[in-house]
mmCIF file of C-alpha atoms and ligand atoms in Angstrom:
data_model
loop_
_atom_site.group_PDB
_atom_site.id
_atom_site.type_symbol
_atom_site.label_atom_id
_atom_site.label_comp_id
_atom_site.label_asym_id
_atom_site.label_seq_id
_atom_site.Cartn_x
_atom_site.Cartn_y
_atom_site.Cartn_z
ATOM 1 C CA UNK I 109 0.000 0.000 0.000
ATOM 2 C CA UNK I 110 1.402 3.393 -0.988
ATOM 3 C CA UNK I 111 1.019 6.440 1.229
ATOM 4 C CA UNK I 112 0.424 10.015 0.019
ATOM 5 C CA UNK I 113 4.134 10.465 -0.654
ATOM 6 C CA UNK I 114 4.501 7.307 -2.728
ATOM 7 C CA UNK I 115 6.206 5.335 0.042
ATOM 8 C CA UNK I 116 5.392 1.638 0.082
ATOM 9 C CA UNK I 117 4.130 0.747 3.558
ATOM 10 C CA UNK I 118 4.966 -2.902 4.175
ATOM 11 C CA UNK I 119 6.407 -2.937 7.673
ATOM 12 C CA UNK I 120 4.610 -3.066 11.026
ATOM 13 C CA UNK I 121 6.400 -2.668 14.360
ATOM 14 C CA UNK I 122 4.418 -4.224 17.163
ATOM 15 C CA UNK I 123 5.027 -3.404 20.805
ATOM 16 C CA UNK I 124 3.767 -6.389 22.779
ATOM 17 C CA UNK I 125 4.273 -4.938 26.259
ATOM 18 C CA UNK I 126 5.027 -1.708 28.075
ATOM 19 C CA UNK I 127 6.908 -3.607 30.815
ATOM 20 C CA UNK I 128 10.679 -3.750 30.966
ATOM 21 C CA UNK I 129 13.331 -5.436 33.093
ATOM 22 C CA UNK I 130 15.771 -2.533 32.529
ATOM 23 C CA UNK I 131 15.472 1.162 33.303
ATOM 24 C CA UNK I 132 17.645 2.797 30.630
ATOM 25 C CA UNK I 133 18.278 6.385 31.635
ATOM 26 C CA UNK I 134 17.113 7.741 28.283
ATOM 27 C CA UNK I 135 13.953 5.706 28.083
ATOM 28 C CA UNK I 136 12.440 5.160 31.522
ATOM 29 C CA UNK I 137 12.418 6.825 34.902
ATOM 30 C CA UNK I 138 14.250 4.902 37.635
ATOM 31 C CA UNK I 139 11.025 3.799 39.299
ATOM 32 C CA UNK I 140 9.655 2.590 35.953
ATOM 33 C CA UNK I 141 6.664 3.937 34.078
ATOM 34 C CA UNK I 142 4.241 5.262 36.653
ATOM 35 C CA UNK I 143 1.111 4.230 34.794
ATOM 36 C CA UNK I 144 1.721 0.707 33.552
ATOM 37 C CA UNK I 145 -1.164 -0.588 31.514
ATOM 38 C CA UNK I 146 -3.455 -3.069 33.245
ATOM 39 C CA UNK I 147 -3.269 -6.403 31.418
ATOM 40 C CA UNK I 148 -6.813 -5.984 30.149
ATOM 41 C CA UNK I 149 -5.718 -2.837 28.285
ATOM 42 C CA UNK I 150 -2.894 -4.604 26.456
ATOM 43 C CA UNK I 151 -3.828 -6.116 23.119
ATOM 44 C CA UNK I 152 -4.214 -9.876 23.318
ATOM 45 C CA UNK I 153 -2.185 -11.992 20.906
ATOM 46 C CA UNK I 154 -5.444 -12.858 19.119
ATOM 47 C CA UNK I 155 -6.167 -9.176 18.603
ATOM 48 C CA UNK I 156 -2.662 -8.540 17.290
ATOM 49 C CA UNK I 157 -2.927 -11.473 14.908
ATOM 50 C CA UNK I 158 -6.227 -10.167 13.580
ATOM 51 C CA UNK I 159 -4.660 -6.766 12.900
ATOM 52 C CA UNK I 160 -1.709 -8.446 11.184
ATOM 53 C CA UNK I 161 -3.993 -10.522 8.950
ATOM 54 C CA UNK I 162 -5.843 -7.421 7.833
ATOM 55 C CA UNK I 163 -2.532 -5.574 7.474
ATOM 56 C CA UNK I 164 -1.312 -8.321 5.149
ATOM 57 C CA UNK I 165 -4.264 -7.630 2.843
ATOM 58 C CA UNK I 166 -3.018 -4.045 2.666
ATOM 59 C CA UNK I 167 0.553 -5.033 1.843
ATOM 60 C CA UNK I 168 2.229 -5.609 5.225
ATOM 61 C CA UNK I 169 4.874 -8.323 4.813
ATOM 62 C CA UNK I 170 7.460 -7.544 7.483
ATOM 63 C CA UNK I 171 6.974 -7.451 11.232
ATOM 64 C CA UNK I 172 9.202 -6.385 14.096
ATOM 65 C CA UNK I 173 8.298 -7.320 17.652
ATOM 66 C CA UNK I 174 9.366 -4.871 20.299
ATOM 67 C CA UNK I 175 8.327 -3.417 23.646
ATOM 68 C CA UNK I 176 9.072 -2.547 26.533
ATOM 69 C CA UNK I 177 10.965 -5.770 26.651
ATOM 70 C CA UNK I 178 9.190 -8.250 24.374
ATOM 71 C CA UNK I 179 10.753 -11.320 25.968
ATOM 72 C CA UNK I 180 8.979 -10.474 29.225
ATOM 73 C CA UNK I 181 5.565 -11.135 27.749
ATOM 74 C CA UNK I 182 4.226 -14.594 28.564
ATOM 75 C CA UNK I 183 3.609 -16.814 25.552
ATOM 76 C CA UNK I 184 5.876 -14.808 23.245
ATOM 77 C CA UNK I 185 7.345 -17.911 21.589
ATOM 78 C CA UNK I 186 4.011 -19.427 20.633
ATOM 79 C CA UNK I 187 2.854 -15.997 19.475
ATOM 80 C CA UNK I 188 5.861 -15.784 17.125
ATOM 81 C CA UNK I 189 5.036 -19.264 15.897
ATOM 82 C CA UNK I 190 1.476 -18.217 15.034
ATOM 83 C CA UNK I 191 2.703 -15.004 13.454
ATOM 84 C CA UNK I 192 5.200 -16.906 11.307
ATOM 85 C CA UNK I 193 2.372 -19.099 10.034
ATOM 86 C CA UNK I 194 0.286 -16.108 8.993
ATOM 87 C CA UNK I 195 0.006 -16.176 5.236
ATOM 88 C CA UNK I 196 1.757 -13.234 3.605
ATOM 89 C CA UNK I 197 4.242 -12.562 6.418
ATOM 90 C CA UNK I 198 7.732 -12.851 4.956
ATOM 91 C CA UNK I 199 9.961 -11.617 7.730
ATOM 92 C CA UNK I 200 9.790 -11.363 11.518
ATOM 93 C CA UNK I 201 12.458 -9.628 13.590
ATOM 94 C CA UNK I 202 12.625 -8.593 17.217
ATOM 95 C CA UNK I 203 14.267 -5.740 19.103
ATOM 96 C CA UNK I 204 15.293 -6.793 22.602
ATOM 97 C CA UNK I 205 17.589 -5.711 25.387
ATOM 98 C CA UNK I 206 19.011 -9.242 25.294
ATOM 99 C CA UNK I 207 18.758 -9.963 29.022
ATOM 100 C CA UNK I 208 16.529 -13.012 28.454
ATOM 101 C CA UNK I 209 17.871 -13.906 25.031
ATOM 102 C CA UNK I 210 20.093 -16.769 26.129
ATOM 103 C CA UNK I 211 17.037 -18.544 27.473
ATOM 104 C CA UNK I 212 14.782 -17.838 24.479
ATOM 105 C CA UNK I 213 17.013 -17.685 21.372
ATOM 106 C CA UNK I 214 16.685 -21.298 20.257
ATOM 107 C CA UNK I 215 12.934 -21.489 20.819
ATOM 108 C CA UNK I 216 12.406 -18.161 19.030
ATOM 109 C CA UNK I 217 14.404 -19.316 16.045
ATOM 110 C CA UNK I 218 12.500 -22.590 15.899
ATOM 111 C CA UNK I 219 9.235 -20.653 16.138
ATOM 112 C CA UNK I 220 10.127 -18.666 13.024
ATOM 113 C CA UNK I 221 11.882 -15.523 14.223
ATOM 114 C CA UNK I 222 14.479 -14.579 11.618
ATOM 115 C CA UNK I 223 16.731 -12.100 13.403
ATOM 116 C CA UNK I 224 17.222 -9.939 16.466
ATOM 117 C CA UNK I 225 18.386 -6.396 17.099
ATOM 118 C CA UNK I 226 19.977 -6.143 20.512
ATOM 119 C CA UNK I 227 20.389 -2.885 22.375
ATOM 120 C CA UNK I 228 23.821 -2.524 23.933
ATOM 121 C CA UNK I 229 24.923 1.006 24.749
ATOM 122 C CA UNK I 230 28.190 0.150 26.479
ATOM 123 C CA UNK I 231 30.802 -2.600 26.420
ATOM 124 C CA UNK I 232 31.913 -1.683 29.912
ATOM 125 C CA UNK I 233 30.317 -3.576 32.784
ATOM 126 C CA UNK I 234 29.944 -0.602 35.119
ATOM 127 C CA UNK I 235 28.888 1.844 32.432
ATOM 128 C CA UNK I 236 26.309 -0.646 31.165
ATOM 129 C CA UNK I 237 24.920 -0.809 34.686
ATOM 130 C CA UNK I 238 24.870 2.976 34.961
ATOM 131 C CA UNK I 239 22.974 3.351 31.689
ATOM 132 C CA UNK I 240 20.480 0.546 32.295
ATOM 133 C CA UNK I 241 20.432 1.162 36.071
ATOM 134 C CA UNK I 242 19.824 -2.544 36.770
ATOM 135 C CA UNK I 243 21.266 -4.625 33.937
ATOM 136 C CA UNK I 244 24.114 -7.096 33.790
ATOM 137 C CA UNK I 245 26.153 -6.913 30.610
ATOM 138 C CA UNK I 246 27.204 -10.564 30.915
ATOM 139 C CA UNK I 247 23.625 -11.691 30.408
ATOM 140 C CA UNK I 248 23.342 -9.592 27.257
ATOM 141 C CA UNK I 249 26.665 -10.786 25.830
ATOM 142 C CA UNK I 250 25.699 -14.403 26.487
ATOM 143 C CA UNK I 251 22.330 -13.717 24.838
ATOM 144 C CA UNK I 252 24.048 -12.282 21.762
ATOM 145 C CA UNK I 253 26.345 -15.308 21.473
ATOM 146 C CA UNK I 254 23.426 -17.692 21.783
ATOM 147 C CA UNK I 255 21.394 -15.799 19.178
ATOM 148 C CA UNK I 256 24.363 -15.984 16.822
ATOM 149 C CA UNK I 257 24.852 -19.690 17.516
ATOM 150 C CA UNK I 258 21.239 -20.652 16.804
ATOM 151 C CA UNK I 259 21.160 -18.672 13.528
ATOM 152 C CA UNK I 260 19.267 -15.462 14.336
ATOM 153 C CA UNK I 261 21.365 -13.603 11.782
ATOM 154 C CA UNK I 262 22.510 -11.030 10.988
ATOM 155 C CA UNK I 263 22.915 -9.928 14.592
ATOM 156 C CA UNK I 264 22.375 -6.180 14.826
ATOM 157 C CA UNK I 265 23.596 -4.274 17.853
ATOM 158 C CA UNK I 266 21.921 -0.915 18.562
ATOM 159 C CA UNK I 267 23.992 1.718 20.341
ATOM 160 C CA UNK I 268 22.311 4.992 21.300
ATOM 161 C CA UNK I 269 25.173 7.474 21.524
ATOM 162 C CA UNK I 270 25.059 10.175 24.213
ATOM 163 C CA UNK I 271 27.748 12.805 24.745
ATOM 164 C CA UNK I 272 29.490 12.501 28.086
ATOM 165 C CA UNK I 273 27.777 9.173 28.780
ATOM 166 C CA UNK I 274 28.983 6.592 26.276
ATOM 167 C CA UNK I 275 30.579 8.576 23.437
ATOM 168 C CA UNK I 276 33.988 7.596 24.796
ATOM 169 C CA UNK I 277 33.167 4.070 23.578
ATOM 170 C CA UNK I 278 32.510 4.925 19.930
ATOM 171 C CA UNK I 279 36.000 3.783 18.954
ATOM 172 C CA UNK I 280 35.734 0.639 21.106
ATOM 173 C CA UNK I 281 32.539 -0.377 19.350
ATOM 174 C CA UNK I 282 34.183 0.354 16.005
ATOM 175 C CA UNK I 283 37.159 -1.874 16.872
ATOM 176 C CA UNK I 284 34.704 -4.572 17.972
ATOM 177 C CA UNK I 285 33.269 -4.625 14.423
ATOM 178 C CA UNK I 286 36.648 -5.907 13.242
ATOM 179 C CA UNK I 287 36.319 -9.012 15.399
ATOM 180 C CA UNK I 288 32.655 -9.974 15.235
ATOM 181 C CA UNK I 289 30.283 -10.557 12.332
ATOM 182 C CA UNK I 290 27.683 -8.241 13.781
ATOM 183 C CA UNK I 291 26.171 -5.078 12.362
ATOM 184 C CA UNK I 292 26.911 -2.477 15.011
ATOM 185 C CA UNK I 293 24.591 0.484 14.521
ATOM 186 C CA UNK I 294 25.085 3.873 16.108
ATOM 187 C CA UNK I 295 21.753 5.598 16.655
ATOM 188 C CA UNK I 296 21.316 9.325 17.136
ATOM 189 C CA UNK I 297 19.685 10.057 20.472
ATOM 190 C CA UNK I 298 16.111 11.124 19.726
ATOM 191 C CA UNK I 299 13.911 13.529 21.675
ATOM 192 C CA UNK I 300 11.086 11.122 22.345
ATOM 193 C CA UNK I 301 8.955 10.861 25.460
ATOM 194 C CA UNK I 302 9.119 12.992 28.567
ATOM 195 C CA UNK I 303 12.516 11.677 29.671
ATOM 196 C CA UNK I 304 16.164 12.500 29.452
ATOM 197 C CA UNK I 305 16.816 14.096 26.048
ATOM 198 C CA UNK I 306 18.950 17.240 26.146
ATOM 199 C CA UNK I 307 20.629 18.959 23.262
ATOM 200 C CA UNK I 308 24.015 18.755 25.053
ATOM 201 C CA UNK I 309 23.799 14.955 25.010
ATOM 202 C CA UNK I 310 23.160 14.776 21.289
ATOM 203 C CA UNK I 311 25.909 13.660 18.904
ATOM 204 C CA UNK I 312 25.354 13.631 15.162
ATOM 205 C CA UNK I 313 26.138 10.769 12.830
ATOM 206 C CA UNK I 314 28.755 12.967 11.122
ATOM 207 C CA UNK I 315 30.634 13.499 14.375
ATOM 208 C CA UNK I 316 30.538 9.778 15.200
ATOM 209 C CA UNK I 317 31.865 8.923 11.733
ATOM 210 C CA UNK I 318 34.562 11.563 11.984
ATOM 211 C CA UNK I 319 35.751 10.182 15.306
ATOM 212 C CA UNK I 320 35.919 6.649 13.919
ATOM 213 C CA UNK I 321 37.812 7.745 10.818
ATOM 214 C CA UNK I 322 40.271 9.732 12.918
ATOM 215 C CA UNK I 323 41.060 7.039 15.493
ATOM 216 C CA UNK I 324 40.131 3.673 13.988
ATOM 217 C CA UNK I 325 40.229 3.740 10.202
ATOM 218 C CA UNK I 326 38.542 4.647 6.949
ATOM 219 C CA UNK I 327 34.847 3.826 6.661
ATOM 220 C CA UNK I 328 34.181 2.020 3.400
ATOM 221 C CA UNK I 329 30.536 2.320 2.212
ATOM 222 C CA UNK I 330 28.699 -0.995 1.906
ATOM 223 C CA UNK I 331 25.305 -1.700 0.291
ATOM 224 C CA UNK I 332 23.165 -3.860 2.544
ATOM 225 C CA UNK I 333 19.799 -5.365 1.576
ATOM 226 C CA UNK I 334 17.003 -4.549 4.005
ATOM 227 C CA UNK I 335 19.088 -1.785 5.560
ATOM 228 C CA UNK I 336 15.961 0.142 6.625
ATOM 229 C CA UNK I 337 16.915 3.595 7.840
ATOM 230 C CA UNK I 338 20.597 2.646 8.374
ATOM 231 C CA UNK I 339 23.615 3.522 6.214
ATOM 232 C CA UNK I 340 26.353 0.915 6.371
ATOM 233 C CA UNK I 341 30.153 0.987 6.233
ATOM 234 C CA UNK I 342 33.009 -1.334 7.086
ATOM 235 C CA UNK I 343 36.517 -0.949 8.314
ATOM 236 C CA UNK I 344 39.194 -2.541 6.197
ATOM 237 C CA UNK I 345 39.454 -6.261 6.929
ATOM 238 C CA UNK I 346 36.604 -6.177 9.444
ATOM 239 C CA UNK I 347 34.284 -9.123 9.974
ATOM 240 C CA UNK I 348 31.326 -6.942 10.859
ATOM 241 C CA UNK I 349 29.713 -3.731 9.682
ATOM 242 C CA UNK I 350 29.136 -0.336 11.197
ATOM 243 C CA UNK I 351 25.754 1.262 10.662
ATOM 244 C CA UNK I 352 24.444 4.762 11.295
ATOM 245 C CA UNK I 353 20.839 5.638 11.971
ATOM 246 C CA UNK I 354 20.437 9.370 11.940
ATOM 247 C CA UNK I 355 16.823 10.458 12.134
ATOM 248 C CA UNK I 356 17.786 13.935 13.268
ATOM 249 C CA UNK I 357 20.430 14.797 10.692
ATOM 250 C CA UNK I 358 19.480 12.769 7.593
ATOM 251 C CA UNK I 359 16.201 12.748 5.695
ATOM 252 C CA UNK I 360 15.396 9.157 6.536
ATOM 253 C CA UNK I 361 11.652 9.862 6.379
ATOM 254 C CA UNK I 362 11.709 9.642 2.569
ATOM 255 C CA UNK I 363 12.337 5.913 2.928
ATOM 256 C CA UNK I 364 9.961 5.312 5.833
ATOM 257 C CA UNK I 365 7.891 2.188 5.164
ATOM 258 C CA UNK I 366 6.386 1.564 8.586
ATOM 259 C CA UNK I 367 3.461 1.767 10.949
ATOM 260 C CA UNK I 368 3.675 1.219 14.709
ATOM 261 C CA UNK I 369 1.202 -0.595 16.906
ATOM 262 C CA UNK I 370 1.514 0.217 20.602
ATOM 263 C CA UNK I 371 0.922 -2.351 23.340
ATOM 264 C CA UNK I 372 -2.412 -0.736 24.131
ATOM 265 C CA UNK I 373 -3.577 -0.971 20.556
ATOM 266 C CA UNK I 374 -2.957 2.499 19.169
ATOM 267 C CA UNK I 375 -1.774 2.604 15.583
ATOM 268 C CA UNK I 376 0.797 5.326 14.921
ATOM 269 C CA UNK I 377 1.714 6.647 11.496
ATOM 270 C CA UNK I 378 5.027 8.150 12.649
ATOM 271 C CA UNK I 379 7.461 7.761 15.554
ATOM 272 C CA UNK I 380 7.875 11.515 15.734
ATOM 273 C CA UNK I 381 4.237 12.432 16.047
ATOM 274 C CA UNK I 382 1.708 11.786 18.785
ATOM 275 C CA UNK I 383 -1.038 11.171 16.240
ATOM 276 C CA UNK I 384 -2.498 7.739 16.792
ATOM 277 C CA UNK I 385 -5.705 5.876 16.011
ATOM 278 C CA UNK I 386 -7.426 3.622 18.523
ATOM 279 C CA UNK I 387 -7.550 0.213 16.894
ATOM 280 C CA UNK I 388 -8.234 -1.580 20.181
ATOM 281 C CA UNK I 389 -11.430 0.349 20.792
ATOM 282 C CA UNK I 390 -12.578 -0.496 17.304
ATOM 283 C CA UNK I 391 -11.637 -4.171 17.646
ATOM 284 C CA UNK I 392 -13.414 -4.471 20.972
ATOM 285 C CA UNK I 393 -16.540 -2.823 19.631
ATOM 286 C CA UNK I 394 -16.906 -5.847 17.365
ATOM 287 C CA UNK I 395 -16.128 -3.801 14.297
ATOM 288 C CA UNK I 396 -16.070 -5.515 10.934
ATOM 289 C CA UNK I 397 -12.851 -6.344 9.082
ATOM 290 C CA UNK I 398 -13.769 -3.579 6.663
ATOM 291 C CA UNK I 399 -13.832 -0.995 9.485
ATOM 292 C CA UNK I 400 -10.460 -2.170 10.820
ATOM 293 C CA UNK I 401 -9.027 -2.099 7.326
ATOM 294 C CA UNK I 402 -10.333 1.449 6.937
ATOM 295 C CA UNK I 403 -8.611 2.574 10.124
ATOM 296 C CA UNK I 404 -5.292 1.058 9.004
ATOM 297 C CA UNK I 405 -5.698 2.833 5.658
ATOM 298 C CA UNK I 406 -6.493 6.106 7.396
ATOM 299 C CA UNK I 407 -3.317 5.739 9.487
ATOM 300 C CA UNK I 408 -1.266 5.155 6.342
ATOM 301 C CA UNK I 409 -2.774 8.309 4.835
ATOM 302 C CA UNK I 410 -1.832 10.242 7.992
ATOM 303 C CA UNK I 411 1.865 9.520 7.558
ATOM 304 C CA UNK I 412 3.577 12.900 7.397
ATOM 305 C CA UNK I 413 6.210 13.628 4.780
ATOM 306 C CA UNK I 414 8.820 14.340 7.444
ATOM 307 C CA UNK I 415 9.139 14.887 11.160
ATOM 308 C CA UNK I 416 7.700 17.909 12.911
ATOM 309 C CA UNK I 417 9.475 20.031 15.525
ATOM 310 C CA UNK I 418 7.295 18.986 18.438
ATOM 311 C CA UNK I 419 8.606 16.332 20.824
ATOM 312 C CA UNK I 420 6.353 13.251 21.028
ATOM 313 C CA UNK I 421 5.201 12.741 24.605
ATOM 314 C CA UNK I 422 4.593 9.025 24.649
ATOM 315 C CA UNK I 423 7.593 7.256 26.250
ATOM 316 C CA UNK I 424 9.683 5.164 23.853
ATOM 317 C CA UNK I 425 9.098 2.057 25.967
ATOM 318 C CA UNK I 426 5.403 2.207 25.076
ATOM 319 C CA UNK I 427 5.973 2.845 21.362
ATOM 320 C CA UNK I 428 8.707 0.305 20.856
ATOM 321 C CA UNK I 429 11.370 2.345 19.085
HETATM 322 N N1 LIG J 669 13.543 -3.112 25.238
HETATM 323 C C1 LIG J 669 13.955 -3.369 23.916
HETATM 324 C C2 LIG J 669 15.321 -2.778 23.649
HETATM 325 O O1 LIG J 669 15.781 -1.964 24.432
HETATM 326 O O2 LIG J 669 15.907 -3.162 22.641
HETATM 327 C C3 LIG J 669 12.970 -2.918 22.857
HETATM 328 C C4 LIG J 669 12.299 -1.587 23.065
HETATM 329 S S1 LIG J 669 13.376 -0.169 22.987
HETATM 330 C C5 LIG J 669 12.241 1.145 23.238
HETATM 331 C C6 LIG J 669 13.752 -0.119 21.248
HETATM 332 C C7 LIG J 669 14.967 0.665 20.854
HETATM 333 O O3 LIG J 669 14.713 2.040 21.053
HETATM 334 C C8 LIG J 669 16.230 0.348 21.640
HETATM 335 O O4 LIG J 669 17.278 0.044 20.741
HETATM 336 C C9 LIG J 669 16.521 1.618 22.390
HETATM 337 O O5 LIG J 669 17.897 1.812 22.588
HETATM 338 C C10 LIG J 669 15.931 2.641 21.452
HETATM 339 N N2 LIG J 669 15.630 3.911 22.079
HETATM 340 C C11 LIG J 669 14.883 4.150 23.174
HETATM 341 N N3 LIG J 669 14.821 5.480 23.434
HETATM 342 C C12 LIG J 669 15.553 6.094 22.466
HETATM 343 C C13 LIG J 669 15.870 7.450 22.171
HETATM 344 N N4 LIG J 669 15.404 8.449 22.898
HETATM 345 N N5 LIG J 669 16.651 7.714 21.103
HETATM 346 C C14 LIG J 669 17.108 6.707 20.324
HETATM 347 N N6 LIG J 669 16.827 5.408 20.533
HETATM 348 C C15 LIG J 669 16.070 5.100 21.596
HETATM 349 FE FE1 LIG J 670 13.672 -1.120 28.479
HETATM 350 FE FE2 LIG J 670 14.442 -1.014 25.967
HETATM 351 FE FE3 LIG J 670 13.592 1.212 27.226
HETATM 352 FE FE4 LIG J 670 15.918 0.146 27.912
HETATM 353 S S1 LIG J 670 15.405 1.004 25.901
HETATM 354 S S2 LIG J 670 14.300 0.811 29.324
HETATM 355 S S3 LIG J 670 15.556 -1.983 27.642
HETATM 356 S S4 LIG J 670 12.374 -0.558 26.739
#
């Protein structure tokens, strides 16, 4: 399905929970989200599957499962299995903090998950703890290894770069790409939700690249299929790739192919806008497939051409990134 700006919308990101086992300083307050959704307000797997089936009729082929932390939701493996069997779905990925990945990787792969993106903002044990407030890096590293071993490839590592917090590790991550076959992606810190974004913490893709080229080596451009909003490079002789996702300094919106479904059933046309349509209310009012289809279409038509200047208020943990 094409939107008003001729972009082909084939990708749905689904947040399956607003709960999380970490408290990343840029995403959640220390005490967690004050108003967690009651379970009855979270879309059931059946409801999500119904939305996906109708989405497929409109051209959705690719799904990403996210959260909160998706691996915290009970029944996630059998949900993935049902999703993978949905006719028309070609690709299912997941974005996770990796804490529970060691336990789930094999079962997820067997269920039909194709790949995982793992958030890892520091390679230093103490710094990782400072950023996530409660996390243990060893669990994440073991999760990454297990995911790699069972075949959830390519492994993508997401690093949100913040000045004065983890920017001193840019070079370390870059060196790591020489040793591992992962795609290590630096993400510009985005002003989303009511939390910790400050201009002083922001570092642009260009500065990150410059620092890598100065201290580590030349970045050689690489074409990657299904690169989404990322631009990829490699260091000479490296096993892995370095990616850059720069929503604030590059016009990535021209390639945007996605819709987002929040855990409470709101369909969002754009990460950077608080516009959302209430699919759950419609579903629970026993609406027809036609009416649900219409709401999905309306959301596609609401996709803006680019991002606006206003800061979306919904916390990232409830949108899913
Ligand atoms: N809990 C999972 C995780 O951390 O991977 C999935 C949900 S999390 C909201 C999805 C992604 O959004 C993570 O890679 C996280 O680092 C990223 N993220 C959260 N807040 C962000 C922000 N303000 N700017 C850039 N990325 C952000
Ligand atoms: Fe949880 Fe992911 Fe947000 Fe960190 S970024 S608090 S892991 S939802």
